[in-house]
Coordinates of C-alpha atoms in Angstrom, one line a residue:
M1 CA 127.7 119.9 60.2
N2 CA 124.9 122.0 61.6
P3 CA 123.3 121.2 65.0
F4 CA 120.6 119.1 63.4
E5 CA 123.0 117.0 61.3
K6 CA 125.3 116.5 64.3
A7 CA 122.3 115.3 66.4
R8 CA 121.1 113.0 63.6
T9 CA 124.6 111.4 63.4
F10 CA 124.6 110.7 67.1
I11 CA 121.1 109.2 67.0
Y12 CA 122.0 106.8 64.1
R13 CA 125.2 105.7 65.9
N14 CA 123.8 105.3 69.4
A15 CA 120.0 105.3 69.8
R16 CA 117.8 102.4 70.9
P17 CA 115.2 101.3 68.3
I18 CA 112.5 103.2 70.2
D19 CA 114.5 106.5 70.0
L20 CA 115.6 106.0 66.4
A21 CA 111.9 105.4 65.5
R22 CA 110.9 108.6 67.4
W23 CA 113.6 110.6 65.6
Q24 CA 112.5 109.3 62.2
Y25 CA 108.9 110.0 63.0
H26 CA 109.5 113.6 64.0
F27 CA 112.2 114.6 61.6
E28 CA 112.3 112.3 58.6
G29 CA 108.7 111.4 57.9
G30 CA 109.0 108.0 59.4
P31 CA 105.8 106.0 60.3
R32 CA 104.2 106.3 63.6
E33 CA 103.7 102.5 63.5
A34 CA 107.5 102.1 63.8
V35 CA 107.4 104.0 67.1
L36 CA 104.6 101.8 68.3
H37 CA 106.3 98.6 67.2
A38 CA 109.4 99.6 69.2
L39 CA 107.4 100.7 72.2
A40 CA 105.5 97.4 72.3
A41 CA 108.7 95.6 73.0
Y42 CA 108.8 97.2 76.5
Q43 CA 105.2 96.3 77.3
N44 CA 104.5 93.3 79.6
E45 CA 101.7 90.8 79.5
D46 CA 99.9 92.7 82.3
G47 CA 99.8 95.8 80.1
G48 CA 102.4 97.7 82.1
F49 CA 105.9 98.6 81.0
G50 CA 109.4 97.8 82.3
H51 CA 112.7 96.8 80.7
A52 CA 114.3 100.2 81.3
L53 CA 112.0 102.2 79.0
E54 CA 112.7 104.8 81.6
A55 CA 116.4 104.3 81.4
D56 CA 117.3 104.8 85.0
S57 CA 115.6 101.6 86.1
F58 CA 116.5 98.2 84.6
N59 CA 113.6 96.4 86.3
P60 CA 111.9 94.3 83.7
Y61 CA 108.6 94.1 85.6
S62 CA 105.8 96.6 85.3
C63 CA 106.0 99.9 87.3
P64 CA 103.8 103.0 87.1
I65 CA 106.7 105.3 86.3
Q66 CA 107.5 103.1 83.3
A67 CA 103.8 103.3 82.3
L68 CA 103.9 107.0 82.5
T69 CA 107.0 107.1 80.3
A70 CA 105.1 105.1 77.7
V71 CA 102.1 107.5 78.0
A72 CA 104.5 110.4 77.4
I73 CA 105.7 108.8 74.2
L74 CA 102.1 108.2 73.1
R75 CA 101.3 111.9 73.7
E76 CA 104.4 112.9 71.8
I77 CA 103.3 111.0 68.7
G78 CA 99.7 112.0 69.1
L79 CA 98.2 108.5 69.6
T80 CA 95.0 108.8 71.6
D81 CA 92.9 106.0 70.0
P82 CA 91.6 104.0 73.1
A83 CA 91.1 100.9 70.9
H84 CA 94.8 100.6 70.2
P85 CA 96.3 97.5 71.8
I86 CA 99.1 99.5 73.6
I87 CA 96.6 101.9 75.2
Q88 CA 94.2 99.0 76.0
G89 CA 97.1 97.3 77.8
I90 CA 98.0 100.3 79.9
L91 CA 94.3 100.7 80.8
R92 CA 94.2 97.1 81.8
Y93 CA 97.3 97.5 84.0
L94 CA 95.9 100.6 85.7
D95 CA 92.6 98.9 86.3
S96 CA 94.2 95.8 87.8
G97 CA 95.0 97.4 91.1
A98 CA 98.6 96.3 90.7
D99 CA 101.2 98.8 92.2
F100 CA 98.4 101.0 93.6
D101 CA 98.6 102.2 97.2
E102 CA 95.0 102.2 98.4
A103 CA 95.9 104.0 101.7
H104 CA 97.3 107.0 99.8
R105 CA 95.2 106.7 96.7
Q106 CA 98.1 106.7 94.4
W107 CA 100.1 104.6 92.0
L108 CA 103.4 103.8 93.5
N109 CA 106.4 105.9 92.5
V110 CA 108.8 103.0 93.2
V111 CA 108.1 99.2 93.5
P112 CA 109.9 96.6 95.6
S113 CA 111.2 94.7 92.6
N114 CA 113.3 97.7 91.6
N115 CA 115.7 96.7 94.3
D116 CA 116.5 93.5 92.4
Y117 CA 117.9 95.3 89.4
P118 CA 120.3 98.1 88.6
C119 CA 118.7 101.5 89.0
A120 CA 119.4 105.0 90.2
V121 CA 119.2 105.7 93.9
W122 CA 115.9 107.5 93.6
W123 CA 114.2 104.4 92.1
K124 CA 115.2 102.2 95.0
Y125 CA 112.2 101.0 97.1
G126 CA 112.5 102.1 100.7
D127 CA 110.5 103.8 103.4
K128 CA 109.8 107.1 101.6
G129 CA 106.2 106.2 101.2
S130 CA 104.2 109.0 99.6
A131 CA 107.1 111.4 99.3
F132 CA 106.6 111.5 95.5
R133 CA 102.8 111.9 95.8
Y134 CA 101.0 112.4 92.5
N135 CA 104.1 111.6 90.5
P136 CA 103.1 109.6 88.5
T137 CA 99.5 109.4 89.7
A138 CA 98.3 112.7 88.3
G139 CA 99.6 111.9 84.9
L140 CA 98.2 108.4 84.8
A141 CA 94.8 109.6 86.1
G142 CA 94.7 112.1 83.2
F143 CA 95.5 109.4 80.7
A144 CA 92.7 107.2 82.1
I145 CA 90.2 110.1 82.0
R146 CA 91.1 110.7 78.4
C147 CA 91.3 107.1 77.2
A148 CA 89.2 104.8 79.4
D149 CA 85.6 104.0 78.6
P150 CA 83.3 106.8 80.1
G151 CA 81.2 104.3 81.9
S152 CA 84.1 102.2 83.2
A153 CA 85.1 101.7 86.8
L154 CA 88.6 102.8 85.9
R155 CA 87.4 106.2 84.6
Q156 CA 85.4 106.7 87.7
K157 CA 88.4 105.9 89.8
A158 CA 90.6 108.2 87.8
C159 CA 88.1 111.0 88.2
E160 CA 88.1 110.5 91.9
I161 CA 91.9 110.4 92.1
A162 CA 92.1 113.5 89.9
R163 CA 89.8 115.5 92.2
E164 CA 91.9 114.5 95.2
A165 CA 95.1 115.3 93.4
V166 CA 93.9 118.7 92.3
A167 CA 92.6 119.6 95.8
W168 CA 96.0 118.5 97.2
L169 CA 97.8 120.7 94.7
F170 CA 95.6 123.7 95.5
A171 CA 96.6 123.3 99.2
Q172 CA 100.3 123.3 98.6
E173 CA 102.8 126.1 98.5
L174 CA 104.4 126.8 95.1
S175 CA 107.1 124.3 94.4
D176 CA 109.9 124.0 91.9
D177 CA 109.5 120.3 91.5
Q178 CA 109.2 120.0 87.7
H179 CA 108.2 116.3 87.8
I180 CA 105.0 117.0 89.9
A181 CA 104.3 120.0 87.8
G182 CA 104.7 118.0 84.6
C183 CA 102.3 115.3 85.9
F184 CA 99.6 117.9 86.6
V185 CA 100.2 119.6 83.2
G186 CA 99.5 116.2 81.6
L187 CA 96.4 115.9 83.7
Y188 CA 95.3 119.4 82.6
E189 CA 96.0 118.7 78.9
D190 CA 94.2 115.3 78.9
C191 CA 91.1 116.7 80.6
A192 CA 91.1 119.7 78.3
A193 CA 91.3 117.3 75.3
A194 CA 88.6 115.1 76.7
G195 CA 86.3 118.1 77.0
S196 CA 85.5 117.4 80.6
A197 CA 87.1 117.5 84.0
P198 CA 86.1 116.4 87.4
F199 CA 87.4 119.7 88.9
D200 CA 87.7 123.3 88.0
L201 CA 89.9 123.2 84.9
D202 CA 90.4 127.0 84.8
K203 CA 91.5 127.1 88.4
L204 CA 94.0 124.3 87.7
R205 CA 95.4 126.2 84.8
E206 CA 95.8 129.3 87.0
C207 CA 97.5 127.2 89.7
L208 CA 99.8 125.5 87.2
A209 CA 100.8 128.9 85.8
G210 CA 102.2 129.7 89.2
Q211 CA 103.8 126.3 89.6
I212 CA 105.5 126.6 86.2
R213 CA 106.8 130.1 86.9
C214 CA 108.2 128.8 90.1
C215 CA 109.9 125.9 88.3
L216 CA 111.4 128.2 85.6
D217 CA 112.2 131.3 87.5
G218 CA 116.0 131.9 87.3
V219 CA 116.5 128.4 86.1
A220 CA 118.5 129.2 82.9
E221 CA 121.7 129.9 84.9
K222 CA 121.6 126.3 86.2
W223 CA 121.4 124.6 82.8
G224 CA 124.5 122.5 82.1
K225 CA 125.7 122.9 85.7
E226 CA 123.0 120.9 87.7
Y227 CA 119.8 119.1 87.3
A228 CA 117.2 121.8 86.7
A229 CA 113.8 122.2 84.9
M230 CA 113.7 122.9 81.2
P231 CA 110.8 124.7 79.5
S232 CA 110.5 121.8 77.1
D233 CA 109.5 119.6 80.0
L234 CA 106.4 121.7 80.6
I235 CA 105.7 123.7 77.5
P236 CA 106.3 121.5 74.4
T237 CA 104.7 123.8 71.7
K238 CA 103.4 127.2 71.1
A239 CA 99.9 125.7 71.5
S240 CA 100.5 125.2 75.2
A241 CA 98.3 127.2 77.6
F242 CA 101.5 128.2 79.4
Y243 CA 103.6 129.4 76.5
A244 CA 102.8 133.1 76.3
E245 CA 103.7 134.0 79.8
N246 CA 106.9 132.0 79.7
A247 CA 108.1 132.9 76.2
E248 CA 111.3 134.5 77.3
V249 CA 112.7 131.4 79.1
V250 CA 111.3 129.1 76.4
H251 CA 113.4 131.0 73.8
A252 CA 116.4 131.1 76.2
Q253 CA 116.4 127.3 76.0
C254 CA 116.7 127.6 72.3
D255 CA 119.8 129.6 72.7
Y256 CA 121.1 127.2 75.3
I257 CA 120.6 124.2 73.0
L258 CA 122.5 125.8 70.2
R259 CA 125.5 126.8 72.4
S260 CA 125.7 123.6 74.5
Q261 CA 125.7 120.8 72.0
L262 CA 128.7 118.6 72.4
P263 CA 131.0 117.8 69.4
D264 CA 129.5 114.4 69.0
G265 CA 126.0 115.9 68.6
S266 CA 124.7 115.0 72.1
F267 CA 124.2 117.1 75.3
I268 CA 125.3 116.8 78.9
V269 CA 123.2 114.4 81.0
P270 CA 123.0 116.4 84.2
W271 CA 122.5 113.6 86.7
Q272 CA 124.2 110.5 88.1
W273 CA 122.9 107.3 89.7
W274 CA 125.0 107.8 92.9
N275 CA 125.9 104.1 93.1
D276 CA 128.3 101.6 91.6
H277 CA 126.0 100.0 89.0
K278 CA 128.0 99.9 85.7
E279 CA 124.7 99.9 83.8
Y280 CA 124.7 103.7 84.3
E281 CA 127.1 104.1 81.4
L282 CA 124.6 102.3 79.1
A283 CA 121.7 104.3 80.5
V284 CA 123.5 107.7 80.1
N285 CA 124.1 107.0 76.5
W286 CA 120.4 106.1 76.0
W287 CA 119.4 109.4 77.8
K288 CA 121.6 111.3 75.4
S289 CA 119.3 110.3 72.5
D290 CA 116.2 111.1 74.5
I291 CA 117.6 114.6 75.3
I292 CA 118.6 115.1 71.7
I293 CA 115.1 114.4 70.5
K294 CA 113.5 116.7 73.1
N295 CA 116.0 119.5 72.3
M296 CA 115.5 119.2 68.5
L297 CA 111.7 119.2 69.0
H298 CA 112.0 122.3 71.1
L299 CA 113.9 124.0 68.3
K300 CA 111.4 122.7 65.7
S301 CA 108.6 124.3 67.7
F302 CA 110.3 127.6 68.7
A303 CA 113.3 128.2 66.5
P304 CA 112.8 126.2 63.3
D305 CA 115.3 128.2 61.3
A306 CA 118.0 126.7 63.5
L307 CA 117.4 123.3 62.0
A308 CA 117.9 124.4 58.4

């Protein structure tokens, strides 16, 4: 079997309904409504998300990181209709003030209830406070700027947070933290799509270009050996504002995908939970499907002949 067929076989044998629906939407002409139906199963009454949508935390209660995971799936399938019930729910959750740290002006990266359920060590609630500042806040602010009603208090709040976040980023040294960079890429893209931004969009693009270079510089040699940034995390298509200057490493990932696929069609999951929770074995299998989809989408965008 070719890489695509091997990947497809793994998905059909192992994927959760949400990932099977994503696969079918992207590669088999499946309906977007099937993705949304599966995604809705993870949404709580408060509009937030839980239930291990982000598979390293089994907390069923809503958490901003899980909401950002849902937002990433909505972006992936191109749903931006603010009237859709799932989007309305997320906006309601963000507007509620739940899981928002007023002192630091950020949505919490971890929530106390995480500690009551199996999760990776980095999702444990502790004393790290704002150590993950603007992950997920920048990404959620961008979503609210794009989808919330222009005259709403939530959109005004999101604009204020976005200005603070961008000012913070401008004041930082270049960092190789791909998660923070990814959140700001989401903010940039949402504001660009909305046609307005409460900050200098061109200056943010220039700043992010440096951040992305820092994340991707020399990273190819780490793939498969340690947890490291992938271009697909930051540059999903050729339409990205950051593609041209990073084309070499983007196409290096295509080569890596083709040579690193495992016999069962999956790819190495380069992280552990660093604890004794047995649920990790279930989570790692779920992550394999997510990684497969992202890798096949990367090939679809940048090396489509490899899928033939």
